[in-house]
mmCIF file of C-alpha atoms in Angstrom:
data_model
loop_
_atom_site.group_PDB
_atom_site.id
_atom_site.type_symbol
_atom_site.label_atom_id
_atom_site.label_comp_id
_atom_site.label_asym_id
_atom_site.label_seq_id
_atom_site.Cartn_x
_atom_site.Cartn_y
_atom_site.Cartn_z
ATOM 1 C CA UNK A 1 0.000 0.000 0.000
ATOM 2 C CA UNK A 2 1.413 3.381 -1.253
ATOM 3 C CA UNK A 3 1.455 6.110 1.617
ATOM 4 C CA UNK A 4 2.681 9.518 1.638
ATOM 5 C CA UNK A 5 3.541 11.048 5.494
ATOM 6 C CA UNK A 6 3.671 14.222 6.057
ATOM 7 C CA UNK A 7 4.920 15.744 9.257
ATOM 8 C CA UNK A 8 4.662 19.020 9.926
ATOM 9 C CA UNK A 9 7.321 21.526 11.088
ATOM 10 C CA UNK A 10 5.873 22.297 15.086
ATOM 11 C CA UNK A 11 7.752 25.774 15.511
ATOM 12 C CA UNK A 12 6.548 26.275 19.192
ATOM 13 C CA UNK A 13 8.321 23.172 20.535
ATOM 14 C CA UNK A 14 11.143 24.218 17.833
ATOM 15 C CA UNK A 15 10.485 20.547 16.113
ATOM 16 C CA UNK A 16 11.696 19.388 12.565
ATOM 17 C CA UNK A 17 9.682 16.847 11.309
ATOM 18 C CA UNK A 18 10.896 14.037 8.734
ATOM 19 C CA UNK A 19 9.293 13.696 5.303
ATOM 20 C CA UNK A 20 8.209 9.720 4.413
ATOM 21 C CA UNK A 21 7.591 9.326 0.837
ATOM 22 C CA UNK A 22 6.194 6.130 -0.672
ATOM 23 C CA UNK A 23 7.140 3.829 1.627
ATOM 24 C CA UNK A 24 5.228 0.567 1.720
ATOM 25 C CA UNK A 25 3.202 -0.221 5.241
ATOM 26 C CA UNK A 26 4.767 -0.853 8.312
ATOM 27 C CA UNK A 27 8.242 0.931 6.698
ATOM 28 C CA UNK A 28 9.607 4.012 8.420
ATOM 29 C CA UNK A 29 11.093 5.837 5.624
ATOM 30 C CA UNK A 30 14.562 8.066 6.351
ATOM 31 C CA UNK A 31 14.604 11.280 8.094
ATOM 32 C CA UNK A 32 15.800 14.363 6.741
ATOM 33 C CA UNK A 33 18.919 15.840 7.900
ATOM 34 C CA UNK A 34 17.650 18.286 10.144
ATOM 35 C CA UNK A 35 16.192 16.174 12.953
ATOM 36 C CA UNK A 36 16.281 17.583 16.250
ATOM 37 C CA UNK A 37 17.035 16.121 19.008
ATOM 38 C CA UNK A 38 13.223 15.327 20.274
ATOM 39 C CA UNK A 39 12.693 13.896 17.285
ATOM 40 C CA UNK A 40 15.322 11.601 17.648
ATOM 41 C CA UNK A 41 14.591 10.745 21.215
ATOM 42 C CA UNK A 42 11.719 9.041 19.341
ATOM 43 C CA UNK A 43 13.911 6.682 17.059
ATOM 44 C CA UNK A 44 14.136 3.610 18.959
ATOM 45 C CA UNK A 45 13.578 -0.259 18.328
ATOM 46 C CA UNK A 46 10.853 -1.193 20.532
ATOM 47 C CA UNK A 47 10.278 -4.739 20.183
ATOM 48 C CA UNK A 48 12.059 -5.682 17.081
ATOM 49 C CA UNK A 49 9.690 -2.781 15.659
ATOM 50 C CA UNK A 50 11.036 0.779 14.780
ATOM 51 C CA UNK A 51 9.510 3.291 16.571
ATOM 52 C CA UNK A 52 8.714 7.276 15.310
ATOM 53 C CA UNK A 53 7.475 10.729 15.821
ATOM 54 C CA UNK A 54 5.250 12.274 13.979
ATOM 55 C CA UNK A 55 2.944 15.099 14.329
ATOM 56 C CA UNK A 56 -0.478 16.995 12.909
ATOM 57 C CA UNK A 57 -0.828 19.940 12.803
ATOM 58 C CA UNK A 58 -3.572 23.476 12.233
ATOM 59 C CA UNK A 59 -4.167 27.000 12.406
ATOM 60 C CA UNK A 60 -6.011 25.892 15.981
ATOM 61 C CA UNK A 61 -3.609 22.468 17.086
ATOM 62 C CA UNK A 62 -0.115 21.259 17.222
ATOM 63 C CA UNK A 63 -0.372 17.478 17.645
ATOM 64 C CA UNK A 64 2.749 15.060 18.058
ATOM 65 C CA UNK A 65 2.356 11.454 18.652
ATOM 66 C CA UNK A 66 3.958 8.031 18.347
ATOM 67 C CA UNK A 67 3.480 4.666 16.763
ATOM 68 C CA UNK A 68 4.648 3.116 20.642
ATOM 69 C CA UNK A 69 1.045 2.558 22.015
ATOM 70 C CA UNK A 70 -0.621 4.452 19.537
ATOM 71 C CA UNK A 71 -0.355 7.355 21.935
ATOM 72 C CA UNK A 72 -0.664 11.131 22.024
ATOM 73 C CA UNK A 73 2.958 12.765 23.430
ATOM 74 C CA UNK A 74 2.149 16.356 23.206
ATOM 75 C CA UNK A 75 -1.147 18.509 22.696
ATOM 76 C CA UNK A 76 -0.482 22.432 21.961
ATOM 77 C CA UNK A 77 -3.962 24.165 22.405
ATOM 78 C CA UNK A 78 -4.043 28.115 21.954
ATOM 79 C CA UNK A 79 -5.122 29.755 24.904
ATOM 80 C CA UNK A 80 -5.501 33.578 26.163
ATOM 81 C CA UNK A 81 -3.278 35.901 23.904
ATOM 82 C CA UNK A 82 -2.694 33.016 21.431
ATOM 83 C CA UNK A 83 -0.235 31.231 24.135
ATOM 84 C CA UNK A 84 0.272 27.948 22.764
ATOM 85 C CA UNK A 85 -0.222 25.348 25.997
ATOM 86 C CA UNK A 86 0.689 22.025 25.986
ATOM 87 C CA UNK A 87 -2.117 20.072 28.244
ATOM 88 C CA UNK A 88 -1.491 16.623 27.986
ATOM 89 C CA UNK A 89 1.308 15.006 30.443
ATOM 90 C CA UNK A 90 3.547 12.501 29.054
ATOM 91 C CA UNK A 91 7.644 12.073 28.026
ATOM 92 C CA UNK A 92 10.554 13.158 26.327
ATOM 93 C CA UNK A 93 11.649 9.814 25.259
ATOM 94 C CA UNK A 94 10.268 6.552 23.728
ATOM 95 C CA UNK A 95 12.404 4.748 26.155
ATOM 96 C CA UNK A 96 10.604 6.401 29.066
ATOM 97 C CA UNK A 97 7.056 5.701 27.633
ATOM 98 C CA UNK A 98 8.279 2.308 27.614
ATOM 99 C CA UNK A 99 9.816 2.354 31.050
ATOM 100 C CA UNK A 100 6.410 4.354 32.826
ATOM 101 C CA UNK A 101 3.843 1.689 30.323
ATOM 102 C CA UNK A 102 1.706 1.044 32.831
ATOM 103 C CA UNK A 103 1.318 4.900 33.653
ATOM 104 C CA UNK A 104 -0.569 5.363 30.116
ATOM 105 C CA UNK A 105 -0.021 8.799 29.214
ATOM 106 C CA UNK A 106 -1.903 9.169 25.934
ATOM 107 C CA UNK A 107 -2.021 5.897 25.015
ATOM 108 C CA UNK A 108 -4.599 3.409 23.644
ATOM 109 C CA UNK A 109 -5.644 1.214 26.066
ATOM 110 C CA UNK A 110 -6.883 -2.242 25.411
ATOM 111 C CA UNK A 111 -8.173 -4.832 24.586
ATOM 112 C CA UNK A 112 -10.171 -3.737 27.411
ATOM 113 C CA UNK A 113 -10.037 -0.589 28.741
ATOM 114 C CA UNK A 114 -11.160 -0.299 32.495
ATOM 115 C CA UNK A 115 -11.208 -2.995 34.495
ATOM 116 C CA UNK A 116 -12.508 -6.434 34.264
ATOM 117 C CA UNK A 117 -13.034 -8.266 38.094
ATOM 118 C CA UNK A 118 -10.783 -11.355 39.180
ATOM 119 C CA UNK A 119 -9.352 -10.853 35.424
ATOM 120 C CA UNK A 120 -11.596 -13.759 33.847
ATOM 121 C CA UNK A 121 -14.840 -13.656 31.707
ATOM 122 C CA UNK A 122 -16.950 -16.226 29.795
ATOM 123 C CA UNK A 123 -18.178 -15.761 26.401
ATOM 124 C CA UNK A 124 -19.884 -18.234 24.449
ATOM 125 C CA UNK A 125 -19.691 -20.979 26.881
ATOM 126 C CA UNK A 126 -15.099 -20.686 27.285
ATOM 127 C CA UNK A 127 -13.655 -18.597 30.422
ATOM 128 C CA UNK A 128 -10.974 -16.970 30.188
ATOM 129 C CA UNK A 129 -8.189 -15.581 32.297
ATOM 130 C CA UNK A 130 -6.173 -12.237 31.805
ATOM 131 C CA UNK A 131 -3.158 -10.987 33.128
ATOM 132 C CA UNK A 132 -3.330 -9.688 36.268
ATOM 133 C CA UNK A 133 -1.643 -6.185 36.384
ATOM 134 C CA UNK A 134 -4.308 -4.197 39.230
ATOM 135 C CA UNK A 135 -4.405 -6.382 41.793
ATOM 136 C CA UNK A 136 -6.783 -9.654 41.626
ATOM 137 C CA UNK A 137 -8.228 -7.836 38.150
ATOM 138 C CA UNK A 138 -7.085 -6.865 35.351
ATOM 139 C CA UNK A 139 -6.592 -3.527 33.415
ATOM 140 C CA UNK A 140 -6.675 -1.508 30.225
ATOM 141 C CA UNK A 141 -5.940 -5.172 28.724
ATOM 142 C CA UNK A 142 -2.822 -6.388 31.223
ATOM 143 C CA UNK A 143 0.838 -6.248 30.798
ATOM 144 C CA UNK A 144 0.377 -7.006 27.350
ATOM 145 C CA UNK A 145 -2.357 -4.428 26.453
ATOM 146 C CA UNK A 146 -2.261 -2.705 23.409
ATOM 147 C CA UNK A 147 -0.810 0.596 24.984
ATOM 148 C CA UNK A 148 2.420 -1.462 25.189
ATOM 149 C CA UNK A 149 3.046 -2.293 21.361
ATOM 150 C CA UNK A 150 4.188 -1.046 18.285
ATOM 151 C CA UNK A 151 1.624 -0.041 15.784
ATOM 152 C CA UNK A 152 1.831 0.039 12.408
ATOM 153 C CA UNK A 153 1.336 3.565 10.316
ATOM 154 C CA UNK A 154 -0.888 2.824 7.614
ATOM 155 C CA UNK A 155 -1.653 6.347 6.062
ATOM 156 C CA UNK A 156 -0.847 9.813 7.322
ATOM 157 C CA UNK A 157 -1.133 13.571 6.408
ATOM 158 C CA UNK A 158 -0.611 17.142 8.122
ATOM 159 C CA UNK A 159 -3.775 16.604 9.801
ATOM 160 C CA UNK A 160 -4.455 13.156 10.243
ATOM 161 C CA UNK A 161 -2.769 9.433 11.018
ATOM 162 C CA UNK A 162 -4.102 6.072 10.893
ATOM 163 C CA UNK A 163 -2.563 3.296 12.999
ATOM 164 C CA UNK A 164 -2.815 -0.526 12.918
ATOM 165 C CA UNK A 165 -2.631 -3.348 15.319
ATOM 166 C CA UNK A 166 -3.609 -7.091 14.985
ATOM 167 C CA UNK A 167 -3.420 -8.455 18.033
ATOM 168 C CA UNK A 168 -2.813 -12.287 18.279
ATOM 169 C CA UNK A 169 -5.303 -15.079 19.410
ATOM 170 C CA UNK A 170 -4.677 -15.446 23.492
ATOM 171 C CA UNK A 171 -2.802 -12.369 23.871
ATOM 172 C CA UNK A 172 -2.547 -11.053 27.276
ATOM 173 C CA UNK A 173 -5.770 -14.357 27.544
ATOM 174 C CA UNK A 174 -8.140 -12.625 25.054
ATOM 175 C CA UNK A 175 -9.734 -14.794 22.660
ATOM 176 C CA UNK A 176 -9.723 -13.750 18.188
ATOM 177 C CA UNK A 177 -7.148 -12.619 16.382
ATOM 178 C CA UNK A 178 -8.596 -8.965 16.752
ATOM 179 C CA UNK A 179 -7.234 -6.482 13.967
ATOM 180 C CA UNK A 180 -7.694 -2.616 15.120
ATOM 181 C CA UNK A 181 -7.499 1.210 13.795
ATOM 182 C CA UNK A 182 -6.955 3.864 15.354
ATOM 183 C CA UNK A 183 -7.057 7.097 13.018
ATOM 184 C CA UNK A 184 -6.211 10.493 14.796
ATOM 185 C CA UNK A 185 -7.470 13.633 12.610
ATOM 186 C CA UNK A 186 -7.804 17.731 13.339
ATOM 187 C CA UNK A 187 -10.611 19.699 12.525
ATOM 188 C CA UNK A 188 -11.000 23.351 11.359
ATOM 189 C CA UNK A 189 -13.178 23.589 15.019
ATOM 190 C CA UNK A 190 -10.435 22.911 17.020
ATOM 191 C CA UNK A 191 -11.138 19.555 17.323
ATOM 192 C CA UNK A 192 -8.878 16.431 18.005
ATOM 193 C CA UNK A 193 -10.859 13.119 16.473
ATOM 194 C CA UNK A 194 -10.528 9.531 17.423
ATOM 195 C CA UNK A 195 -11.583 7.119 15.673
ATOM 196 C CA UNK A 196 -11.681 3.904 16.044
ATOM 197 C CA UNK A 197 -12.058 0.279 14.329
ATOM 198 C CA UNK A 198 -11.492 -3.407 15.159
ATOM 199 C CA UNK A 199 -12.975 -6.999 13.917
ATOM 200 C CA UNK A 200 -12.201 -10.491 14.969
ATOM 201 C CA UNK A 201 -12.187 -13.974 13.893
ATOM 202 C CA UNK A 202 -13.281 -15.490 16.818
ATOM 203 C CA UNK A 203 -16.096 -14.157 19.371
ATOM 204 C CA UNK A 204 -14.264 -12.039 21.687
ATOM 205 C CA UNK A 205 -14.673 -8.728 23.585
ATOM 206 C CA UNK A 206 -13.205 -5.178 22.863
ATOM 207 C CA UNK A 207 -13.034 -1.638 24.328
ATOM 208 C CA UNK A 208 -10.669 0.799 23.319
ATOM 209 C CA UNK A 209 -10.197 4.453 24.647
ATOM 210 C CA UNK A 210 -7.485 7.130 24.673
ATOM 211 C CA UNK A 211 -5.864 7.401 28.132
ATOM 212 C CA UNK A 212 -4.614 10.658 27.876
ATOM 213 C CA UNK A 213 -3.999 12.767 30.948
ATOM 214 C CA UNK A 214 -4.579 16.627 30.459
ATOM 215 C CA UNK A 215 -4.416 19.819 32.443
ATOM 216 C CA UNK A 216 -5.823 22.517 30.997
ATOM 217 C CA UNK A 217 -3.192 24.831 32.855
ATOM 218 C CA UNK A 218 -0.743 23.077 31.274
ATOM 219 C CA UNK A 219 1.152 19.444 31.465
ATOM 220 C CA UNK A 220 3.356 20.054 34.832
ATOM 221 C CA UNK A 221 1.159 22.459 36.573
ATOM 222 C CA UNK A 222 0.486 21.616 39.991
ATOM 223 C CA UNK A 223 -3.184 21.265 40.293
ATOM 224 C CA UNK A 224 -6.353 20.302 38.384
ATOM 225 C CA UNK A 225 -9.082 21.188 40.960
ATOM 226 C CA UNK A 226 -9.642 24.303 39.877
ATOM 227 C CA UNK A 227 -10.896 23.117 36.562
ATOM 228 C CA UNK A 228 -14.900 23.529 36.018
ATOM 229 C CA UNK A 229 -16.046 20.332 35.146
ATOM 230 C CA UNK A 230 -19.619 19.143 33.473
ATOM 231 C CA UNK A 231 -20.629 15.805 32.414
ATOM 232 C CA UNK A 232 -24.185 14.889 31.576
ATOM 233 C CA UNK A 233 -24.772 11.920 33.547
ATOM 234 C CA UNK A 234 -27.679 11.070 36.225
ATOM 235 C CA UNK A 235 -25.918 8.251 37.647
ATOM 236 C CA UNK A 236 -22.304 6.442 38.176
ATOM 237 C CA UNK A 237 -21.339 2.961 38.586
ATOM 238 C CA UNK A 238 -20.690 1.570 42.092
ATOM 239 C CA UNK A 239 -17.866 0.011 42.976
ATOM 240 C CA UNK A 240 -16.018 -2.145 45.378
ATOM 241 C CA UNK A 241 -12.915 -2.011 47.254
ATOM 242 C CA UNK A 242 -11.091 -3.385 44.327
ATOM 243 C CA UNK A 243 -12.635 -0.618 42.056
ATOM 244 C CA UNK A 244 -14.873 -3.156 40.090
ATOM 245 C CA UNK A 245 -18.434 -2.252 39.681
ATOM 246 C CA UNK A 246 -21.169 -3.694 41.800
ATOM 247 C CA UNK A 247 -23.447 -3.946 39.121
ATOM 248 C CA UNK A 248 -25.892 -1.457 40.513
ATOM 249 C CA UNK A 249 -25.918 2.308 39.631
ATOM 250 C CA UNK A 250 -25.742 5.503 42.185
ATOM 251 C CA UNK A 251 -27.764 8.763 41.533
ATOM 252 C CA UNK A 252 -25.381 11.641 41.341
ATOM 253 C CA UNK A 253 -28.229 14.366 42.709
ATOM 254 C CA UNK A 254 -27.446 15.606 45.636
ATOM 255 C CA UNK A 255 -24.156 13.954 45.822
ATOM 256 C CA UNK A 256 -20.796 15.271 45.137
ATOM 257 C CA UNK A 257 -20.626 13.352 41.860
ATOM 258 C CA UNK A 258 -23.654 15.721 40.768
ATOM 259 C CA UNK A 259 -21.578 18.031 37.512
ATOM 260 C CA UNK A 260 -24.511 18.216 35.787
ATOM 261 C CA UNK A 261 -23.988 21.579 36.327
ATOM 262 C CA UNK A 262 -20.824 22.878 35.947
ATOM 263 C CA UNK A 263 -18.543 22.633 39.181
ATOM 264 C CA UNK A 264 -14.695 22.875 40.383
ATOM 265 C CA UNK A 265 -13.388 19.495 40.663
ATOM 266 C CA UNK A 266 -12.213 20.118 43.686
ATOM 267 C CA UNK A 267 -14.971 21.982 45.410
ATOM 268 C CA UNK A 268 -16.156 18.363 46.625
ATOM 269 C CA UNK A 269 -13.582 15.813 46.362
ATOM 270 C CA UNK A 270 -12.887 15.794 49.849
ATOM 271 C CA UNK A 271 -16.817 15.041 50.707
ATOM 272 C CA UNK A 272 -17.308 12.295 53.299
ATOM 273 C CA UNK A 273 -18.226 9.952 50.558
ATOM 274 C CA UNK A 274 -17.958 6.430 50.337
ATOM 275 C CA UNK A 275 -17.407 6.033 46.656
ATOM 276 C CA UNK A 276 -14.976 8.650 46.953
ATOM 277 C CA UNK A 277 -13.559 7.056 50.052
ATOM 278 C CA UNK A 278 -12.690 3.408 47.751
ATOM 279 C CA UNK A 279 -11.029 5.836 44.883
ATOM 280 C CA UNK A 280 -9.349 8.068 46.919
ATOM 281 C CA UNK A 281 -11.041 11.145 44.586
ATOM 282 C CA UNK A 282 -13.244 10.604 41.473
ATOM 283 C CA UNK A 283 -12.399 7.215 39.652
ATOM 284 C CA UNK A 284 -15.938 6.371 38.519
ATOM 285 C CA UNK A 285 -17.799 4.967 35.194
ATOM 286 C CA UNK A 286 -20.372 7.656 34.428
ATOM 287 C CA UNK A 287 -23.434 6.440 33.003
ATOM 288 C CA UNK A 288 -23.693 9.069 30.183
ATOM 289 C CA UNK A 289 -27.708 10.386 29.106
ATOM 290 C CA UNK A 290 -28.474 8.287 26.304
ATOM 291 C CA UNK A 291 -28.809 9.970 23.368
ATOM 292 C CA UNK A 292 -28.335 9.342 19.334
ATOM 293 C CA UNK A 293 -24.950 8.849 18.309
ATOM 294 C CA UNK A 294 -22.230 11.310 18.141
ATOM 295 C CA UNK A 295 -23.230 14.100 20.473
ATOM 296 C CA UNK A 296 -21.719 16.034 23.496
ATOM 297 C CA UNK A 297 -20.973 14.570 27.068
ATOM 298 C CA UNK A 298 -19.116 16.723 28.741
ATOM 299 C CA UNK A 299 -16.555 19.978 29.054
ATOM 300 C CA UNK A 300 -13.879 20.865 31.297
ATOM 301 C CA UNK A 301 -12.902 24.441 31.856
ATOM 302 C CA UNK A 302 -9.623 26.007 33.608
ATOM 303 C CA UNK A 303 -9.990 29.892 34.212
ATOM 304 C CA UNK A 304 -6.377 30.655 34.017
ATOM 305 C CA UNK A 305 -5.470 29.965 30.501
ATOM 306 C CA UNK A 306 -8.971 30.564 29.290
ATOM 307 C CA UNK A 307 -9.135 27.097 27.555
ATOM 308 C CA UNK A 308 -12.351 24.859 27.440
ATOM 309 C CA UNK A 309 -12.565 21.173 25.847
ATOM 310 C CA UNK A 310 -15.494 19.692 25.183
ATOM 311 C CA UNK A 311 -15.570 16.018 24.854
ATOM 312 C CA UNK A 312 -18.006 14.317 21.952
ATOM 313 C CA UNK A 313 -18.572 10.724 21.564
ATOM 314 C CA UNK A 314 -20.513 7.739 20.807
ATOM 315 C CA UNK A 315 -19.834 6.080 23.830
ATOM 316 C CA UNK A 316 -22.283 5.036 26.821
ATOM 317 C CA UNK A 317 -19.956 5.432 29.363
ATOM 318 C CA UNK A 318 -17.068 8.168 31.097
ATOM 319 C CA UNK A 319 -14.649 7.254 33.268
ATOM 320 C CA UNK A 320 -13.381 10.306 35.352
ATOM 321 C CA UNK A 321 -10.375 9.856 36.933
ATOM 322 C CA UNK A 322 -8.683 12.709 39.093
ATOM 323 C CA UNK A 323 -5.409 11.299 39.412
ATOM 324 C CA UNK A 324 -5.811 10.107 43.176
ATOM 325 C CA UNK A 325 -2.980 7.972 42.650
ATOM 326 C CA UNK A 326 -0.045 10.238 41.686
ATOM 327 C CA UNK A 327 2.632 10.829 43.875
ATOM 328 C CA UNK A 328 5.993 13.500 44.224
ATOM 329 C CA UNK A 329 7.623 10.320 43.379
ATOM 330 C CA UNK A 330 6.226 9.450 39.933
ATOM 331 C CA UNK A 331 9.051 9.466 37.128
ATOM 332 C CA UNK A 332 9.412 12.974 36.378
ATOM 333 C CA UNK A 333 7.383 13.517 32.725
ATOM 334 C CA UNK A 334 8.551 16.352 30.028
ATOM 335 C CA UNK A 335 11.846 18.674 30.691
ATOM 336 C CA UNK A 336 12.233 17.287 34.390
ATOM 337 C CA UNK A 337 8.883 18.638 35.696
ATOM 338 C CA UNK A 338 6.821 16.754 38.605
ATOM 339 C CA UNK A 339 3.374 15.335 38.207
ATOM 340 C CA UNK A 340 1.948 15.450 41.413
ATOM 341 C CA UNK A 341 -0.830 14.539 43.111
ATOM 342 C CA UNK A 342 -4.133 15.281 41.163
ATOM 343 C CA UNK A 343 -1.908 17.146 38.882
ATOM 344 C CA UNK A 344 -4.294 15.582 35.727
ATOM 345 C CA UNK A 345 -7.224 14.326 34.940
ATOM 346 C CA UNK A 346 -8.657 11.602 32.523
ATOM 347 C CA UNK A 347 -11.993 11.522 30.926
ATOM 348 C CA UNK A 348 -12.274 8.319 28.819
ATOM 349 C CA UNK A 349 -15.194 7.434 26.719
ATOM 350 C CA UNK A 350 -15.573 3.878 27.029
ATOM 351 C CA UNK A 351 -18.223 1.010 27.300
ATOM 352 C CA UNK A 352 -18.824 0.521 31.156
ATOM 353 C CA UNK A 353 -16.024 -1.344 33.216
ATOM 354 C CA UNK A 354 -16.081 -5.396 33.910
ATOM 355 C CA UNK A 355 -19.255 -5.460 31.261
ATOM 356 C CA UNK A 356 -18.064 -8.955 29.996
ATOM 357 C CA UNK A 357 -19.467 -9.724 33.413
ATOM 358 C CA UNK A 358 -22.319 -7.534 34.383
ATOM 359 C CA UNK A 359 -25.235 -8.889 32.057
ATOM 360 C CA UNK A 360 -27.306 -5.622 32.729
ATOM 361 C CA UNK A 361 -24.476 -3.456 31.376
ATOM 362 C CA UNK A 362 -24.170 -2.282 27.687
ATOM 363 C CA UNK A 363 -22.612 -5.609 25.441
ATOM 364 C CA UNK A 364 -18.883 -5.194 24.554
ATOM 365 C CA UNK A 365 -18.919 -8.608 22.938
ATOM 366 C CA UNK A 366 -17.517 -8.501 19.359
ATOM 367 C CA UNK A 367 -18.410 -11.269 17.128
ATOM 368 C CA UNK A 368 -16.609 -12.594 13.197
ATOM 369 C CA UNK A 369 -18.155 -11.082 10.828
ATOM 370 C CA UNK A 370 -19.320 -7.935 12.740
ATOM 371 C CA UNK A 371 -17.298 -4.299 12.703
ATOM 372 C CA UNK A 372 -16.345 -2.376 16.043
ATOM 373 C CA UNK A 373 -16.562 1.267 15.524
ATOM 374 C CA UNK A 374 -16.058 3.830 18.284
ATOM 375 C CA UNK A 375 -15.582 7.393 17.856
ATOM 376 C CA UNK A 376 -15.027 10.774 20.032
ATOM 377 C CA UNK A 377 -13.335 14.526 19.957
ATOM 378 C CA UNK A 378 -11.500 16.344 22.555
ATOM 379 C CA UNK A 379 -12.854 19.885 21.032
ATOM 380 C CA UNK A 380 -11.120 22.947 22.110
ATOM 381 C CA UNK A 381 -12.308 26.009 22.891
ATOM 382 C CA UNK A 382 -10.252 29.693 24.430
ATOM 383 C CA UNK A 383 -12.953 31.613 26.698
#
């Protein structure tokens, strides 16, 4: 398959981008001479596989990503006075992606994202068991999830990339030979789309999502809760001590998981709550107002750079996470800067967690002969 990459020339993190011309899939092509040294941090053999940076880019975004996990490395939004901010976290390197995996900054996570309880589920009459990687369960798809492999780059422009990964029958337990896309595009709006696509040979289950963690303020601020946050959503998902749902679902009103209305994410994180109490902050499935396809969920907003992303999708389900478990002594993510405690969130579309399980909860079985399709947008907005 003939495939021209472009990558774009992203002047505000003083990036030179490589030209790829006609290379056949899976190829890398050669890098012009003026690589910088970023870029380079990027060329590494993950895997047997060769491993890039590439980047999108717009009048309203400056994307760069990598073909390690599929995953977003930096996400330049414009905010008050045209500053461009940068408001996902993540690395300098594709070695430290690689050494932090199971941190998933920006990656796709999968086969399952979420959780799935005791790390075993039945479909069609066969049990299986996954990896354990969170304790007795298992999550965003194990130690050998999809976050932690090389895709393939099957077509690319300035303002859009489409990735590939066929993941193996019984990898990380999962049954089918599952191929997957993942195609990242920019939109004159100011959105950043995700798309995604998978099928299987053999019944199976599937849930992919974007893992990115973002602060509006800016990747290596100290704080998120003074972002506004909204999400339409009547209702979580209980869950246990182990984080697994309960299979029964929690009315937010009057509770401090109520942001149907706009409200500071921290204003109520401290609430003497027990749901809050088992995630140590917001780590909750919200069960998303139906509604017809692609349409609104939610929007975050953070006063001091003015910027507001909305978050569109097709998805049932929104797992908010308000990074309860960072610590002063994560690995320290882009130039040497600290990601603290609740120094990011996540909001990741998603079918709900441990549905392979729950029989009331929306099907994430995938059969032969049927197409998984998936889509959202991280839209953004200066206020």
């Amino acid at each position: 398959m003939k495939r021209k990459i472009f990558i774009a020339l992203l002047a505000s993190a003083s990036l030179a981008y490589a030209c790829q011309q006609g290379a056949n899939k899976g190829e890398t092509g050669e890098t012009t001479s003026d690589s910088t040294e970023q870029q380079k941090a990027f060329d590494a053999v993950i895997d047997g596989k060769d491993v890039k940076l590439y980047a999108l880019k717009n009048d309203r975004l400056h994307v760069t990503l990598t073909n390690y996990g599929a995953r977003l490395v930096s996400l330049n939004v414009k905010g008050k006075e045209d500053k461009q901010t940068d408001v996902i976290l993540g690395y300098d390197t594709a070695d430290e992606f690689k050494q932090n995996a199971s941190n998933y900054y920006g990656a796709i996570v999968g086969r399952y994202g979420n959780r799935i309880g005791n790390a075993t589920f039945t479909v069609n009459g066969t049990t299986y068991e996954l990896e354990k990687n969170n304790g007795e369960n298992s999550l965003h798809g194990g130690t050998n999830g999809v976050y932690n492999k090389v895709w393939d780059v099957e077509d690319a422009s300035n303002t859009a990339i489409t990735l590939a990964y066929t993941s193996p029958d019984g990898e990380a337990g999962y049954p089918g030979t599952v191929t997957m896309k993942v195609t990242y595009s920019l939109t004159d709006e100011g959105g950043l789309v995700i798309d995604y696509e998978g099928s299987t040979d053999k019944e199976t289950v599937l849930n992919l999502t974007n893992h990115a963690y973002f602060n509006l303020n800016g990747e290596g601020d100290s704080t998120i809760l003074d972002h506004e946050l909204q999400i339409d959503a009547d209702a979580i998902t209980e869950v246990n001590e182990t984080l697994i749902p309960t299979g029964k679902s929690l009315p937010v009103d009057g509770t401090a998981f109520d942001f149907r209305k706009p409200q500071t994410i921290g204003s109520r994180i401290d609430t003497d709550n027990e749901q809050l109490k088992v995630g140590k902050g917001y780590d909750h499935n919200f069960e998303l107002v139906k509604g017809e396809g692609f349409r609104k969920v939610a929007s975050v907003y953070a006063p001091k750079t003015g910027i507001e992303m909305q978050i569109l999708t097709t998805e049932p389900g929104l797992q908010f996470y308000s990074g309860n478990f960072m610590t002063d002594s994560d690995p320290k993510g882009k130039e040497g800067k600290g990601y603290p405690f609740r120094s990011a969130f996540c909001l990741e579309t998603q079918h709900f967690p441990d549905s392979p399980n729950q029989p009331s909860f929306p099907s994430t079985v995938l059969k032969p002969g049927e197409q998984y399709t998936s889509k959202t947008e991280y839209r953004f907005f200066v206020k």
